[in-house]
Amino acid sequence: MTEKKESVQEDKGTTPQEKGAGEENLMPFMDTFYSLASNDATERSYAASSMIKHIFFGQANDKEGIDALIKDGTYAMTRLMKGLCSGRASARQGFASCLATFLRLSFRLRPNEEENDDLWIELFRNNGKEQVEPAEFVRNQLSDSTNADDGSKNMGKKCRSEERDHRFGRLFGILAVVRSGTLVDASEKVIQGYIADLIDLYNQKAWLKEPSVHALKELFSYLSSVTDNKVFDKLVENSLGSFLQFEKKSCPWSAEKIAFYLHLQTIYMDKNVSSLPKCIQKALLTSDNLDKDIGGGTIKLLLRDTSTTVYPKTHLVWSSIWAYLSETVDGCKILRQNLTIGNESASDILSSLVKRVIVATLLGDASANDGNHSVTPSRRALGLSLIQQLLALSLPADILENIILQKTVVMNFISSLQKTSAGKKTNSLKPLAIEILQKIVLDLCSGSLDDETTVDRRTAASRAFLRANPSFDSVTKTDTVASLLELIGDSDATTKQAMSTSRSARSKLWEKHLDFLMNNILDRVACEATSIQDANKSVDAMFSFIKRVIRIADDDDEKKDLFRKALSFLMIGAFFDLEKFDHQGDGKGAIEQSDELDIASKIKNAVERTPYECRSFMSSRFFSLFFDFVNCSSFKRVEEAKDNWKNVKVSNLLRESSKVKNSIRTMLKYGAKLYADDADEDMTDDMDNNSVLEAFDGYKEVTTESHEDTKPLSKALASLDGFANALLIQLLHPGKPSDDDDEEADEYDTCNEDILDAVSEISNVASKLARNGEKYENMEGESANILNNLASVCVNILNSEIGGNSVDSSNIRGGAPKLTREFLLLAWSSTINATEDLTVDSDVINTLLEAVCSEQALVQGEETADDDSMESDDEEDENDDDSDGEEHNEMHLSFSSFKDPKSDMEVDKDNSEIEKCPDKGNESEENMGDEDDDIELDPSKLENLLIQSSDDESIDGDILEHHEGADAALAQLIKLKQEAKKAGKKQKEKAELANRLRCMGLLEAIFVTKHSGVLSNQTVLMTLLPLLRSRTELAKSVLSDKAHDVSYSDKKALLDKITDLIEHKICKTHLDGRANLDACRVVAEQITIELRKVQDIEHCKCCSALFVLLVKAVASHGDDSIHFATSMYQPLVVEWSTKKSTKVQSVVFDNLVLKCRRIATFILTKLLNDASMNARNSYLRSESFRLLSLLYSIQTADQEPRDQEEVSTLQQSLPAYGSNICKALGDDEMMKTKRVREILKAADKLVKFVGAHVDGNLLTVLDELEVSITALAEKSESPAVKSICKNVLKDLSAVSSKVRDLLVTSIERKSSSKKTSKKKKSKKK
């Protein structure tokens, strides 16, 4: 021992410079043992490498050096074995891996290979004075270093933690020996000794069973690879005969022993050996044995109890089972084709394991609330993990779909990922389920779709998920099915390539999935056990799938085929009665082949007649899918032609409409019948049958050129054709719910009549427009404008079910109303821009205003605000709303050419009278007395009220003269009626708001037209007041209503629309400046009235923009325009600055200053100067200075230069302006920082203006200003104010010097002129 320490000490004292070149940068030998226990794998590797290099590759050229290395090696081997028993950090991992390498090299290398010396292990053995074979020497050393007494806790030999560490140390040591490969030449005695050690560890503690069996598996796997079959058979029989004996009470079976048993059988099957040792000949894993007691419990329960292993690790028995049932072929794990043990196939055993173990004992039925408490979260976690392991194997598609991913398994995923109910604990399995689903997707998507097996497996998995729940992805909030079907891509742009394969392979995958979806829908419809809702969910799954395909696929042909196939399925299922359909036809001639006919045959064979509820849902999805494809295809092609997307959309619609029409013709040819034709039989007398097809054929497209022609007229004609086709396609209908349901048929008949009338009118408009005629004779023989007739059609459609009326719309139309609205607006805007000959006259404007504005806003002579309420500065404006009912006695707006024609829309006068409700006190009386309204009450509610009231009465036996319970029930009846009436009124209001919102697009399109001659001054002006009055009503309602009101959002949306239309479209319209002054004056008065009704900044901005528009409208009238603007703005400035209760805000004047600076200079300069001194508070005075600073700002390069008259006006006001600034700087009320900054900014603008327009008369003003600013700089404590003052004084000094120089020059000129005149006079004398 002393020699060892001396050798170690000598090595520790050796520096890297003293060692050989091969030992440079190595860790000191003694330090390596400490670093081997580090948690850092890199440090452990570096320490092991340094130790190995020092012992086996050190520089030892003489006997003395070799002896020293032998001593170090002997010490290292002992230290490594003892280190296995350390519980510090990662000691076991580090010492075991280093020991394995140490033993491998010691059994292979010699100190001097040329002299054929003994192996290093023999030298280490000889140093230990042992005369045994090297393998036995190693085992003896390991046994001595890891010996743990078996005494009890109180015997004082070793504490439990040390006992545990030594047992693990022996286990790690044996594994190190096995992995070192040194047992290849070991005797049977040594090998059996190691086996006995591991079995002994297995029997000692329960927590040692699994690692011990893991070591046994690794040992026997190694032995099977290095020994022949006979030797291996002998080892198995002699060493394991007693250990693997069935029904032995002293050695009960466990999951670990099952794992080892199956592992041994797997070794023999992999070696294709038919004869097995006697101890493992019995087929353990069979369907019959799962429920048999094998000594220790049944296999099923033993496997169930392995759920105690914490994820992500699973018990080793499962890996043994999968290895037993599978084999590796061409790098893929597949089910074993020839299971030589037992009579069952691998697929049968796997099916039994999944159903009777994984599903029955681990997962349970997640969808059933059967109170089965044996299914714990840990068992479910194990079950889901095992499913993932199975899906990593290359299993056949049918096994994957029907066995592995059966409904119970998928429902467990869904229940694990769904949100927990309120009050329950958070679902702990959710992260695990998400991770497992991600692994499943990665495993199934690992192969290329060019491989048929991969396609089958992925479609099988997606089918399994969707059969359990057609909305699997949306329910679980994952992309599982979408990833399996290659539907993951950029949502904002087309996917440039598939994730792992070519487009053709991906299309094949999608086509298979679409076939499954269609079959699944038919199965659910045909199955009586499933509800209509389940069938509709499957329809929705197909709809969602095709939608994603449309958005993902960048190949038109790739998505068109799938889209048309899905669309044909929805169309035939929703709209066709297939009772008399016969694909064979009359038997004459060749049978036509098409997707439509194949789908129709499939549907007819599956179901006799599709239920109406399913047909109506398919109808809804048909129209929505049609709309999505037209839109999305247009956006895809926008990248190639960004300016032509509208034409592309029209072209797509016309092409797909033609396809639908051809499909209808094909179906009718083979005996199918449209439900729409059945409902249409009693509607018209002129169409005997096939009325829908006749309506399609009856419309003749007027487009003669390409639909993508960019000429305005061609674009207009194409968009009208698209509009008509968008209407015609809505003639398709799923029929009536039942034979006696006449109400549904009446609604359908009315809708069809509206469609046919609208299409007829569109056809007339298009034909006349094609001949470039502005006027034509309509059906009544009256002369009408093309735009007016088209506007009437558009308004009627937007207010009907066809355009998506929120109250009357049915779910059978899906996205059809949206498609109609888009093409309606496209046709309208294109027609307006078709030719310069078309003009928007008063008839068109009136039609649109009636659709957009409220009835009250259209009434001429609108009520005005009560100006008396603002006579006193101290009087609060509390009665503004009450003054709305008073009539305004001033002149009303009236243009001779603004005659309102009769509206095409009928107005319900009774309802409008109810909506006014001027007297709140009579509300209940009106509600009680209004017997004309049909209020539907729930009879059960009324009956319950009467019964409850009668039960509450206490009857004393006397006859009641007055029944109080009946009175209470009557009162409740009245209350219910009032509530029903109120709810009906709100719903009607909501519907009207929705109609107005939809019609806003028609009005907006007029003001963004490209032709300047479309709108006249008169047309623009007549839109102002109705829109502004409507905005006023909406603003009042929005400010008073609560956000949760049923129509609040619609009111807010319409308010924003009108605001945007006024500010950004109407007010930016180019006018010629020659509008009628009197008319503009009346409009201005009405705008002023509306301005005073609402206290809102946005309302002031709208009114301000309209004031500026009026100023521009009369700009060509010269001085009259200035007088007009003065009469409009002067009262507003006075009111703003002096009256406390005014609703006028400073933003009203900002627009005029910024957009009409010249006129603002003439009319606002003096008024604002007065306001800067006389305004009623400091804020208004500060705002006055801010506006004045805008007027006196030096014009920028993009502004027109001021003329002399404008400059002169500003200069005249400069003395008063400067004086007011000086007074304000000395006013304590204006000393707030935000106020002072505005004043200093005004002073800065004044100084710069004087510098640009030097005037010697302003020197006094500048001197006074300098004194005031200097005093402010000394007085103020604000650094920011001081800095501003400093900058202003600097500019002021420069300008003052410039003015003084001008005065000096002027004086010198005057004196010189006087001298010259005196000289001339003296010469004359």
mmCIF file with all atom_site columns, N, CA and C in Angstrom, residues 231-253:
data_model
loop_
_atom_site.group_PDB
_atom_site.id
_atom_site.type_symbol
_atom_site.label_atom_id
_atom_site.label_alt_id
_atom_site.label_comp_id
_atom_site.label_asym_id
_atom_site.label_entity_id
_atom_site.label_seq_id
_atom_site.pdbx_PDB_ins_code
_atom_site.Cartn_x
_atom_site.Cartn_y
_atom_site.Cartn_z
_atom_site.occupancy
_atom_site.B_iso_or_equiv
_atom_site.pdbx_formal_charge
_atom_site.auth_seq_id
_atom_site.auth_comp_id
_atom_site.auth_asym_id
_atom_site.auth_atom_id
_atom_site.pdbx_PDB_model_num
ATOM 1  N N  . VAL A 1 231 ? -23.566 -23.891 -26.429 1.00 0.00 ? 231 VAL A N  1
ATOM 2  C CA . VAL A 1 231 ? -23.077 -23.276 -25.189 1.00 0.00 ? 231 VAL A CA 1
ATOM 3  C C  . VAL A 1 231 ? -24.140 -22.346 -24.608 1.00 0.00 ? 231 VAL A C  1
ATOM 4  N N  . PHE A 1 232 ? -24.795 -21.607 -25.499 1.00 0.00 ? 232 PHE A N  1
ATOM 5  C CA . PHE A 1 232 ? -25.818 -20.663 -25.028 1.00 0.00 ? 232 PHE A CA 1
ATOM 6  C C  . PHE A 1 232 ? -27.012 -21.409 -24.434 1.00 0.00 ? 232 PHE A C  1
ATOM 7  N N  . ASP A 1 233 ? -27.421 -22.517 -25.090 1.00 0.00 ? 233 ASP A N  1
ATOM 8  C CA . ASP A 1 233 ? -28.525 -23.319 -24.557 1.00 0.00 ? 233 ASP A CA 1
ATOM 9  C C  . ASP A 1 233 ? -28.186 -23.852 -23.172 1.00 0.00 ? 233 ASP A C  1
ATOM 10 N N  . LYS A 1 234 ? -26.953 -24.273 -23.028 1.00 0.00 ? 234 LYS A N  1
ATOM 11 C CA . LYS A 1 234 ? -26.523 -24.823 -21.747 1.00 0.00 ? 234 LYS A CA 1
ATOM 12 C C  . LYS A 1 234 ? -26.548 -23.766 -20.651 1.00 0.00 ? 234 LYS A C  1
ATOM 13 N N  . LEU A 1 235 ? -26.092 -22.575 -21.004 1.00 0.00 ? 235 LEU A N  1
ATOM 14 C CA . LEU A 1 235 ? -26.105 -21.486 -20.035 1.00 0.00 ? 235 LEU A CA 1
ATOM 15 C C  . LEU A 1 235 ? -27.531 -21.160 -19.598 1.00 0.00 ? 235 LEU A C  1
ATOM 16 N N  . VAL A 1 236 ? -28.438 -21.095 -20.571 1.00 0.00 ? 236 VAL A N  1
ATOM 17 C CA . VAL A 1 236 ? -29.826 -20.771 -20.266 1.00 0.00 ? 236 VAL A CA 1
ATOM 18 C C  . VAL A 1 236 ? -30.441 -21.829 -19.382 1.00 0.00 ? 236 VAL A C  1
ATOM 19 N N  . GLU A 1 237 ? -30.219 -23.079 -19.731 1.00 0.00 ? 237 GLU A N  1
ATOM 20 C CA . GLU A 1 237 ? -30.861 -24.162 -18.993 1.00 0.00 ? 237 GLU A CA 1
ATOM 21 C C  . GLU A 1 237 ? -30.297 -24.279 -17.578 1.00 0.00 ? 237 GLU A C  1
ATOM 22 N N  . ASN A 1 238 ? -28.963 -24.185 -17.467 1.00 0.00 ? 238 ASN A N  1
ATOM 23 C CA . ASN A 1 238 ? -28.335 -24.382 -16.162 1.00 0.00 ? 238 ASN A CA 1
ATOM 24 C C  . ASN A 1 238 ? -28.507 -23.185 -15.231 1.00 0.00 ? 238 ASN A C  1
ATOM 25 N N  . SER A 1 239 ? -28.521 -22.002 -15.811 1.00 0.00 ? 239 SER A N  1
ATOM 26 C CA . SER A 1 239 ? -28.532 -20.802 -14.969 1.00 0.00 ? 239 SER A CA 1
ATOM 27 C C  . SER A 1 239 ? -29.934 -20.306 -14.666 1.00 0.00 ? 239 SER A C  1
ATOM 28 N N  . LEU A 1 240 ? -30.886 -20.579 -15.539 1.00 0.00 ? 240 LEU A N  1
ATOM 29 C CA . LEU A 1 240 ? -32.197 -19.948 -15.418 1.00 0.00 ? 240 LEU A CA 1
ATOM 30 C C  . LEU A 1 240 ? -33.334 -20.918 -15.208 1.00 0.00 ? 240 LEU A C  1
ATOM 31 N N  . GLY A 1 241 ? -33.028 -22.201 -15.143 1.00 0.00 ? 241 GLY A N  1
ATOM 32 C CA . GLY A 1 241 ? -34.088 -23.183 -15.015 1.00 0.00 ? 241 GLY A CA 1
ATOM 33 C C  . GLY A 1 241 ? -34.972 -22.940 -13.817 1.00 0.00 ? 241 GLY A C  1
ATOM 34 N N  . SER A 1 242 ? -34.355 -22.689 -12.695 1.00 0.00 ? 242 SER A N  1
ATOM 35 C CA . SER A 1 242 ? -35.139 -22.451 -11.478 1.00 0.00 ? 242 SER A CA 1
ATOM 36 C C  . SER A 1 242 ? -35.768 -21.061 -11.454 1.00 0.00 ? 242 SER A C  1
ATOM 37 N N  . PHE A 1 243 ? -35.062 -20.093 -12.016 1.00 0.00 ? 243 PHE A N  1
ATOM 38 C CA . PHE A 1 243 ? -35.535 -18.700 -11.984 1.00 0.00 ? 243 PHE A CA 1
ATOM 39 C C  . PHE A 1 243 ? -36.789 -18.500 -12.828 1.00 0.00 ? 243 PHE A C  1
ATOM 40 N N  . LEU A 1 244 ? -36.902 -19.219 -13.948 1.00 0.00 ? 244 LEU A N  1
ATOM 41 C CA . LEU A 1 244 ? -38.020 -19.052 -14.870 1.00 0.00 ? 244 LEU A CA 1
ATOM 42 C C  . LEU A 1 244 ? -39.074 -20.135 -14.722 1.00 0.00 ? 244 LEU A C  1
ATOM 43 N N  . GLN A 1 245 ? -39.096 -20.797 -13.589 1.00 0.00 ? 245 GLN A N  1
ATOM 44 C CA . GLN A 1 245 ? -40.059 -21.869 -13.368 1.00 0.00 ? 245 GLN A CA 1
ATOM 45 C C  . GLN A 1 245 ? -41.428 -21.275 -13.042 1.00 0.00 ? 245 GLN A C  1
ATOM 46 N N  . PHE A 1 246 ? -42.484 -21.793 -13.698 1.00 0.00 ? 246 PHE A N  1
ATOM 47 C CA . PHE A 1 246 ? -43.841 -21.304 -13.495 1.00 0.00 ? 246 PHE A CA 1
ATOM 48 C C  . PHE A 1 246 ? -44.413 -21.857 -12.191 1.00 0.00 ? 246 PHE A C  1
ATOM 49 N N  . GLU A 1 247 ? -45.315 -21.082 -11.600 1.00 0.00 ? 247 GLU A N  1
ATOM 50 C CA . GLU A 1 247 ? -46.087 -21.474 -10.429 1.00 0.00 ? 247 GLU A CA 1
ATOM 51 C C  . GLU A 1 247 ? -45.190 -21.904 -9.275  1.00 0.00 ? 247 GLU A C  1
ATOM 52 N N  . LYS A 1 248 ? -44.072 -21.198 -9.154  1.00 0.00 ? 248 LYS A N  1
ATOM 53 C CA . LYS A 1 248 ? -43.171 -21.451 -8.033  1.00 0.00 ? 248 LYS A CA 1
ATOM 54 C C  . LYS A 1 248 ? -43.377 -20.349 -7.015  1.00 0.00 ? 248 LYS A C  1
ATOM 55 N N  . LYS A 1 249 ? -43.887 -20.700 -5.837  1.00 0.00 ? 249 LYS A N  1
ATOM 56 C CA . LYS A 1 249 ? -44.258 -19.694 -4.863  1.00 0.00 ? 249 LYS A CA 1
ATOM 57 C C  . LYS A 1 249 ? -43.053 -18.937 -4.328  1.00 0.00 ? 249 LYS A C  1
ATOM 58 N N  . SER A 1 250 ? -41.931 -19.600 -4.244  1.00 0.00 ? 250 SER A N  1
ATOM 59 C CA . SER A 1 250 ? -40.747 -18.927 -3.705  1.00 0.00 ? 250 SER A CA 1
ATOM 60 C C  . SER A 1 250 ? -40.188 -17.879 -4.652  1.00 0.00 ? 250 SER A C  1
ATOM 61 N N  . CYS A 1 251 ? -40.510 -18.000 -5.903  1.00 0.00 ? 251 CYS A N  1
ATOM 62 C CA . CYS A 1 251 ? -40.021 -17.038 -6.896  1.00 0.00 ? 251 CYS A CA 1
ATOM 63 C C  . CYS A 1 251 ? -41.184 -16.620 -7.795  1.00 0.00 ? 251 CYS A C  1
ATOM 64 N N  . PRO A 1 252 ? -42.085 -15.740 -7.282  1.00 0.00 ? 252 PRO A N  1
ATOM 65 C CA . PRO A 1 252 ? -43.265 -15.361 -8.074  1.00 0.00 ? 252 PRO A CA 1
ATOM 66 C C  . PRO A 1 252 ? -42.888 -14.558 -9.314  1.00 0.00 ? 252 PRO A C  1
ATOM 67 N N  . TRP A 1 253 ? -43.779 -14.631 -10.301 1.00 0.00 ? 253 TRP A N  1
ATOM 68 C CA . TRP A 1 253 ? -43.535 -13.909 -11.553 1.00 0.00 ? 253 TRP A CA 1
ATOM 69 C C  . TRP A 1 253 ? -43.883 -12.435 -11.402 1.00 0.00 ? 253 TRP A C  1
#
